[in-house]
CSV table of C-alpha atoms in Angstrom, one decimal:
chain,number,residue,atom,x,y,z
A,217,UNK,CA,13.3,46.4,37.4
A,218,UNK,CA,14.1,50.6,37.7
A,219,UNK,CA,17.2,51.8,37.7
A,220,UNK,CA,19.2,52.3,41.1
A,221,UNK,CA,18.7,55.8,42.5
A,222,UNK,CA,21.4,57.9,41.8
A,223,UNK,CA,24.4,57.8,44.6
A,224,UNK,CA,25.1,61.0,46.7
A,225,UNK,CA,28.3,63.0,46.0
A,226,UNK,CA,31.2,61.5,47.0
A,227,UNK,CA,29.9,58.0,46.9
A,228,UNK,CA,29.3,55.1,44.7
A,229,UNK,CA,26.6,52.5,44.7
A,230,UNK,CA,28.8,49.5,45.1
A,231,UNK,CA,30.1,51.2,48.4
A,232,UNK,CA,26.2,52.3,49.4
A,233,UNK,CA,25.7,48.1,48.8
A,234,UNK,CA,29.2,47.6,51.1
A,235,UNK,CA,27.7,49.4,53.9
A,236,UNK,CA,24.4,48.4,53.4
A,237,UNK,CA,25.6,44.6,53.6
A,238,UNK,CA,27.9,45.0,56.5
A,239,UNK,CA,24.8,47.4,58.2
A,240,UNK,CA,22.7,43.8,57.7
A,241,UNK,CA,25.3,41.4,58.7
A,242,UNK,CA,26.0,43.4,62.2
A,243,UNK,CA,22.6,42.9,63.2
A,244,UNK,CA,21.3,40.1,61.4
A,245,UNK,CA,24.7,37.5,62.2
A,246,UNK,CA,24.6,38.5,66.1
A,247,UNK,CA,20.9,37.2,66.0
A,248,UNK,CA,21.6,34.1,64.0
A,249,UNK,CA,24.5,33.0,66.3
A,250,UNK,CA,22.5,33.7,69.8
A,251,UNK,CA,19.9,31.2,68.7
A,252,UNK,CA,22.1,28.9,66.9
A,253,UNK,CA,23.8,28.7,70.5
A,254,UNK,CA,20.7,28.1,72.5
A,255,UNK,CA,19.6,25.6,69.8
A,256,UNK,CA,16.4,23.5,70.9
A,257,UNK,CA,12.8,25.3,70.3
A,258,UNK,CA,14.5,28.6,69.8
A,259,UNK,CA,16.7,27.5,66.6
A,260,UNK,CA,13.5,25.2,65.0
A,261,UNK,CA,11.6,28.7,65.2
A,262,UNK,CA,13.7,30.7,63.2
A,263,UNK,CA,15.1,28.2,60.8
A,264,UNK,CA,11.2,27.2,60.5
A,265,UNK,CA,10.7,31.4,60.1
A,266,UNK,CA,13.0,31.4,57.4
A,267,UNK,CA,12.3,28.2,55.6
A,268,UNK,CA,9.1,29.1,54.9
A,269,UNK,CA,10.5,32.7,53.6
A,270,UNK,CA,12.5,30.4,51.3
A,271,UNK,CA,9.1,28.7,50.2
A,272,UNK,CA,7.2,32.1,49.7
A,273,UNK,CA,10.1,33.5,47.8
A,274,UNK,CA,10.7,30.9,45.6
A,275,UNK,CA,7.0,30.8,44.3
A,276,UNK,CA,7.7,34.6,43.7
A,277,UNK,CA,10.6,34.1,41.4
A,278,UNK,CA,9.7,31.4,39.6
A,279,UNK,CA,6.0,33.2,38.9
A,280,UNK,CA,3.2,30.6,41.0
A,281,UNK,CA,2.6,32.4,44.0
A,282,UNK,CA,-1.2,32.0,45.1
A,283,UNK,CA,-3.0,32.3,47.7
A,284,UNK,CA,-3.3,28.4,48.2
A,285,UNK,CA,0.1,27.5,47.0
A,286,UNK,CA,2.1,29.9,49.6
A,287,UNK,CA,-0.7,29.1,53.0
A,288,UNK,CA,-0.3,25.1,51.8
A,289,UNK,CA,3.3,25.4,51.7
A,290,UNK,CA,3.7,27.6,55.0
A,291,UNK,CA,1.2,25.3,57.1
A,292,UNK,CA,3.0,22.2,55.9
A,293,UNK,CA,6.7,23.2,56.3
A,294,UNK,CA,5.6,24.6,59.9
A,295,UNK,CA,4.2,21.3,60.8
A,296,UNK,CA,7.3,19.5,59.8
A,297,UNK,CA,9.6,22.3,61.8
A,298,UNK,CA,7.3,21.2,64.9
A,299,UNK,CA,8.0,17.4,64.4
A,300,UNK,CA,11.4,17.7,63.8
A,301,UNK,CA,11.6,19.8,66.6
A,302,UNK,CA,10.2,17.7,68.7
A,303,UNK,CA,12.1,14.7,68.0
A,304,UNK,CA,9.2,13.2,65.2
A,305,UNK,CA,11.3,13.0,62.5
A,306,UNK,CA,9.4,10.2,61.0
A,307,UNK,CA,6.3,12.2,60.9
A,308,UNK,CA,7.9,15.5,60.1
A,309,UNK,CA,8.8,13.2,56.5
A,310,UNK,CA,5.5,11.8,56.1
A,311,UNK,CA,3.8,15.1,56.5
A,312,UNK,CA,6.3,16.8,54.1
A,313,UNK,CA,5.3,13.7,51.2
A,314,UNK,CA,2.0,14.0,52.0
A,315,UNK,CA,3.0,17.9,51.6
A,316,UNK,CA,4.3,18.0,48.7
A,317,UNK,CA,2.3,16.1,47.1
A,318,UNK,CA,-0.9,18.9,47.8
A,319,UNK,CA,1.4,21.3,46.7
A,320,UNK,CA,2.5,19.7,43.4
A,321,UNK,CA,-1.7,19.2,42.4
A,322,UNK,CA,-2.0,23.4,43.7
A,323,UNK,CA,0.5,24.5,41.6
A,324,UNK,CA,-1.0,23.0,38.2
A,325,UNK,CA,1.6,24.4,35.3
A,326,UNK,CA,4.1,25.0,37.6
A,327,UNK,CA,3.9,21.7,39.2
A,328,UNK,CA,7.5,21.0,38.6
A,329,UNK,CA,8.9,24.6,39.9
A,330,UNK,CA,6.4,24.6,43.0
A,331,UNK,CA,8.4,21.3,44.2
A,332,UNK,CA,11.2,22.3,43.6
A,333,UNK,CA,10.9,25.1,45.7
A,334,UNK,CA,9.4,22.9,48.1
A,335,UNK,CA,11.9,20.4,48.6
A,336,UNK,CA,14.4,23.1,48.8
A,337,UNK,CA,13.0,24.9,51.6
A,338,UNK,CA,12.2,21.7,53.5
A,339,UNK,CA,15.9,20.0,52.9
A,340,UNK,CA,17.1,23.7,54.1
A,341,UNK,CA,14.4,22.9,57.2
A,342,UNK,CA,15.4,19.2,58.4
A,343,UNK,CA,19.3,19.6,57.7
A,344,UNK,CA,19.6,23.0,59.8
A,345,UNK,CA,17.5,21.4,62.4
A,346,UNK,CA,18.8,17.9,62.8
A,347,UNK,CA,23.1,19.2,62.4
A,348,UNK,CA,22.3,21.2,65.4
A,349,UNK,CA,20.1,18.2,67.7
A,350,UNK,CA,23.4,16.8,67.7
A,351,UNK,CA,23.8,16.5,71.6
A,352,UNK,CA,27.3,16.4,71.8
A,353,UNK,CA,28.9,18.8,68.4
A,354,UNK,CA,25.6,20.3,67.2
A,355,UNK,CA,26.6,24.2,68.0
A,356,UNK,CA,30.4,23.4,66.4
A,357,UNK,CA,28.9,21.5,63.2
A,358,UNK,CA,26.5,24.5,62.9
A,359,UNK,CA,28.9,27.1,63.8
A,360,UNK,CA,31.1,25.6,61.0
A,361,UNK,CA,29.0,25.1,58.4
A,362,UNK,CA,27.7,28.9,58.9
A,363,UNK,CA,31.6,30.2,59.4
A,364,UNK,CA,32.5,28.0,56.1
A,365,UNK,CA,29.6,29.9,54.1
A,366,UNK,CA,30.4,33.5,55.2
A,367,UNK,CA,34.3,33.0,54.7
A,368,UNK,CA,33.7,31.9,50.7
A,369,UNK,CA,30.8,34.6,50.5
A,370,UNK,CA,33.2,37.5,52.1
A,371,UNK,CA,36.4,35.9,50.3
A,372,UNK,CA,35.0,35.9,47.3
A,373,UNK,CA,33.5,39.9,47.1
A,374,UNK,CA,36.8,40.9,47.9
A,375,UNK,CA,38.9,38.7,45.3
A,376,UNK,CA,36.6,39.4,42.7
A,377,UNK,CA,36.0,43.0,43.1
A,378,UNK,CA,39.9,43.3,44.0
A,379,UNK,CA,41.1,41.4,41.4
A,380,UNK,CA,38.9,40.8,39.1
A,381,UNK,CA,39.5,38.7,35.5
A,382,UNK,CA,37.9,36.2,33.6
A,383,UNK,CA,34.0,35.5,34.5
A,384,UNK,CA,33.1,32.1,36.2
A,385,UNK,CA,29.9,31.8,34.3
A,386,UNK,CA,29.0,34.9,32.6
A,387,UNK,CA,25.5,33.4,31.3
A,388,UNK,CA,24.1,33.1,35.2
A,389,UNK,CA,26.2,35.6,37.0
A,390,UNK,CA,27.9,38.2,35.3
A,391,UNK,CA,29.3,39.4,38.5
A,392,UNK,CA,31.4,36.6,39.8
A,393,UNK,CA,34.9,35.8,38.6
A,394,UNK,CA,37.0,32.8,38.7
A,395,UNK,CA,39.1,34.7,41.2
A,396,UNK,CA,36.6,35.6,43.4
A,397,UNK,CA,35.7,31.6,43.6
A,398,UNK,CA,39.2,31.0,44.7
A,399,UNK,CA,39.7,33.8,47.2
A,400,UNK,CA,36.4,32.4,48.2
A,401,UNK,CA,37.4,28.8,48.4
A,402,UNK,CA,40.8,29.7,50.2
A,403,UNK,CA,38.8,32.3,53.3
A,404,UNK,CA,36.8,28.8,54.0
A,405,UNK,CA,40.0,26.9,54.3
A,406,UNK,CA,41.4,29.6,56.9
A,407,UNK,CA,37.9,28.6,58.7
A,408,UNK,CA,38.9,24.8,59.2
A,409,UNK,CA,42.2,25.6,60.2
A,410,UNK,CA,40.6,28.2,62.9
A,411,UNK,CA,38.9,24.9,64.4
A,412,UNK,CA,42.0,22.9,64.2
A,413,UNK,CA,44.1,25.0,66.0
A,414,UNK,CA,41.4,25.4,68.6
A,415,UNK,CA,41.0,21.7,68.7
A,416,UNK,CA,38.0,21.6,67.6
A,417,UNK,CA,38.7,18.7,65.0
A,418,UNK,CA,41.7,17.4,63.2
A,419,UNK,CA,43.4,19.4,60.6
A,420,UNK,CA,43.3,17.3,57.3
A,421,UNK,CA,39.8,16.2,58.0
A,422,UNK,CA,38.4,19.7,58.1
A,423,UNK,CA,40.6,21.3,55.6
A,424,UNK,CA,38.9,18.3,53.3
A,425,UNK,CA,35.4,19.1,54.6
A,426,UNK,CA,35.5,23.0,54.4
A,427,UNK,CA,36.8,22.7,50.5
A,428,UNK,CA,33.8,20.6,50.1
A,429,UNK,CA,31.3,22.7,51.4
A,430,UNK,CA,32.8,25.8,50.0
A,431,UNK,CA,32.3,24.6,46.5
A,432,UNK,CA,29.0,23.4,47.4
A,433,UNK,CA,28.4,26.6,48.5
A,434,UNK,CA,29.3,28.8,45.4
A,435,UNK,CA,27.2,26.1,43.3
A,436,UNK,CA,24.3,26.6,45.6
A,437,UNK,CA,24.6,30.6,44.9
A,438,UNK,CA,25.2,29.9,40.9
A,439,UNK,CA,21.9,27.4,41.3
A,440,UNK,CA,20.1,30.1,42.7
A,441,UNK,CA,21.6,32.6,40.0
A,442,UNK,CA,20.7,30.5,37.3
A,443,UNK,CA,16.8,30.1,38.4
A,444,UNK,CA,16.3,33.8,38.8
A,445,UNK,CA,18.1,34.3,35.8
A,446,UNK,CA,15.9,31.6,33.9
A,447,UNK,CA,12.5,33.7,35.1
A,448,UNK,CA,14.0,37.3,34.5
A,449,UNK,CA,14.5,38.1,38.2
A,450,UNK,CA,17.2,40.5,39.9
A,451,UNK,CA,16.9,39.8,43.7
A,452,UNK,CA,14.2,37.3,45.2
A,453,UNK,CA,13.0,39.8,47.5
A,454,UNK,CA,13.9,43.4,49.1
A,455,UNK,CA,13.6,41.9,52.3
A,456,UNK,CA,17.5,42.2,53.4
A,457,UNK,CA,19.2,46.0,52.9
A,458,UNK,CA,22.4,45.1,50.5
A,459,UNK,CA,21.1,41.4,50.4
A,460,UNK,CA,18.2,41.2,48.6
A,461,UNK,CA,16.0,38.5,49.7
A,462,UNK,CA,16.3,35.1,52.1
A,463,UNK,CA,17.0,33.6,48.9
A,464,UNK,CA,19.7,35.5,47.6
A,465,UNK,CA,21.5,35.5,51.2
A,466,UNK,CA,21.2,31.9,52.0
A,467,UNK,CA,21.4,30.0,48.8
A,468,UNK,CA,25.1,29.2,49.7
A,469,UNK,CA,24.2,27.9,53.3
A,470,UNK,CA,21.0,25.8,52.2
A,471,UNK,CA,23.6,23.6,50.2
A,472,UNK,CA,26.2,23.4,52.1
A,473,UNK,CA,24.2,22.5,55.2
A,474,UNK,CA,22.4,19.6,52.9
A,475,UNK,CA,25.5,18.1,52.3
A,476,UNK,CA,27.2,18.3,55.9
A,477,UNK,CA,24.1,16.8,57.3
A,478,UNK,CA,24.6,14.1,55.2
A,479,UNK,CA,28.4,13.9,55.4
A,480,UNK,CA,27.4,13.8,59.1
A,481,UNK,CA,24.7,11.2,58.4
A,482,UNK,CA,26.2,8.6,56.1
A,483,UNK,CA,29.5,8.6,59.0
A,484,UNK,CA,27.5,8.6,62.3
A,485,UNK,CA,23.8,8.5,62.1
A,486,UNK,CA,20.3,11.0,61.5
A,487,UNK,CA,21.0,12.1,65.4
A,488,UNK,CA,24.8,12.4,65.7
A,489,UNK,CA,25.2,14.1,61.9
A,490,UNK,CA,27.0,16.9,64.0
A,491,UNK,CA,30.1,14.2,65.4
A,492,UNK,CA,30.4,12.4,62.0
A,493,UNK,CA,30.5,16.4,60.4
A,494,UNK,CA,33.3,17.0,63.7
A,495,UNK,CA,35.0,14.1,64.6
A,496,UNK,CA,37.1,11.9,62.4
């Protein structure tokens, strides 16, 4: 990787990367929440968009990107975002086995990496999909989940470049700190009790849920630390100004969604995962 360019007078390249993050969020998050409201066909196409992004970028950092391996992968997890989509959720699994198992015998040496990355992107596919089919608290499950995930990543910049101290785990991220994990962890409480006073859920319950997923969270970013770190990789991508790459953006929210889906799942069904996320 090459240095950074050298920072005009006046300014340094942490605040170039503040402005170039908040320059990203204030046209990227007005996008995500407009078709995270309309849900439907309009929400499968860019959560199917980005999970094959996921896919692609994944084969990057981990060093198997082909030809075959990335049109396999994007042809399969776009079937599977047209099932689920339309309500074929049995199929949409049977075509991502079937799937995977093309891309595991593609991928040769890699095998192992190659489905991991593709059982990543897919879980990020179905459980981004299926929260929000949720008739009745889709949009709020979503909305939450999303809301949870940007208070722990915006808590946590500002605690640890604030405050600072001891690392969290040097080895994988030098950059985060044990106090940015707990401002982190505390913005994603403030979250639930936004809901709660709007009466969108019950207190406790959400206060419980959101400390879940904002651990999840910041061990879905460390997990994704930890597997560019393992292949000698700085950002998955340029794709995102300040962001880096669909990877290093959503690796928080691809966990946490997995696990409210199936928080949502174990409590009220595959169909009504939003009200077992929502109501308790």
């Amino acid at each position: 990787m090459s240095e950074p360019d050298a920072a005009p007078a006046g300014t340094t390249p942490a605040s170039n990367n503040l402005v170039m993050r908040v320059l990203a969020a204030l046209v990227l998050a007005p996008i995500t929440l407009a078709l995270a409201y309309a849900g439907g066909w309009l929400w499968a196409l860019l959560v199917t968009l980005v999970s094959i992004g996921l896919f692609t970028e994944w084969l990057m950092v981990v060093g198997a990107a082909s030809t075959a391996l990335t049109g396999v992968g994007t042809i399969v997890v776009a079937m599977m975002g047209l099932c689920v989509a339309a309500g074929a959720l049995k199929t949409a699994v049977i075509v991502g086995c079937v799937g995977g198992a093309i891309v595991t015998l593609i991928a040769r040496g890699k095998f192992v990496w190659a489905a991991t990355g593709f059982a990543y992107s897919s879980a990020a596919l179905l459980a981004s999909i299926l929260v929000r089919k949720d008739l009745v608290h889709g949009f709020a499950a979503l909305m939450f989940v999303l809301l949870v995930v940007w208070a722990t990543d915006i808590g946590g910049y500002f605690a640890g470049r604030g405050i600072g101290g001891p690392k969290l785990w040097p080895r994988v991220s030098p950059k985060k700190t044990w106090a940015g994990a707990v401002g982190g962890f505390a913005a994603s409480l403030a979250v639930a009790g936004g809901f709660a006073a709007f009466g969108i859920g019950k207190a406790v319950p959400l206060l419980a849920v959101s400390a879940v997923l904002s651990v999840v969270s910041q061990g879905g970013d460390l997990f994704e630390s930890a597997v560019k770190r393992r292949f000698g990789v700085k950002d998955s991508s340029h794709l995102i100004p300040g962001h880096g790459g669909l990877l290093d953006r959503l690796d928080g929210f691809v966990a946490a969604i997995l696990v409210a889906w199936i928080i949502g799942f174990l409590r009220h069904g595959v169909h009504s995962a939003g009200s077992g996320l929502m109501v308790w």
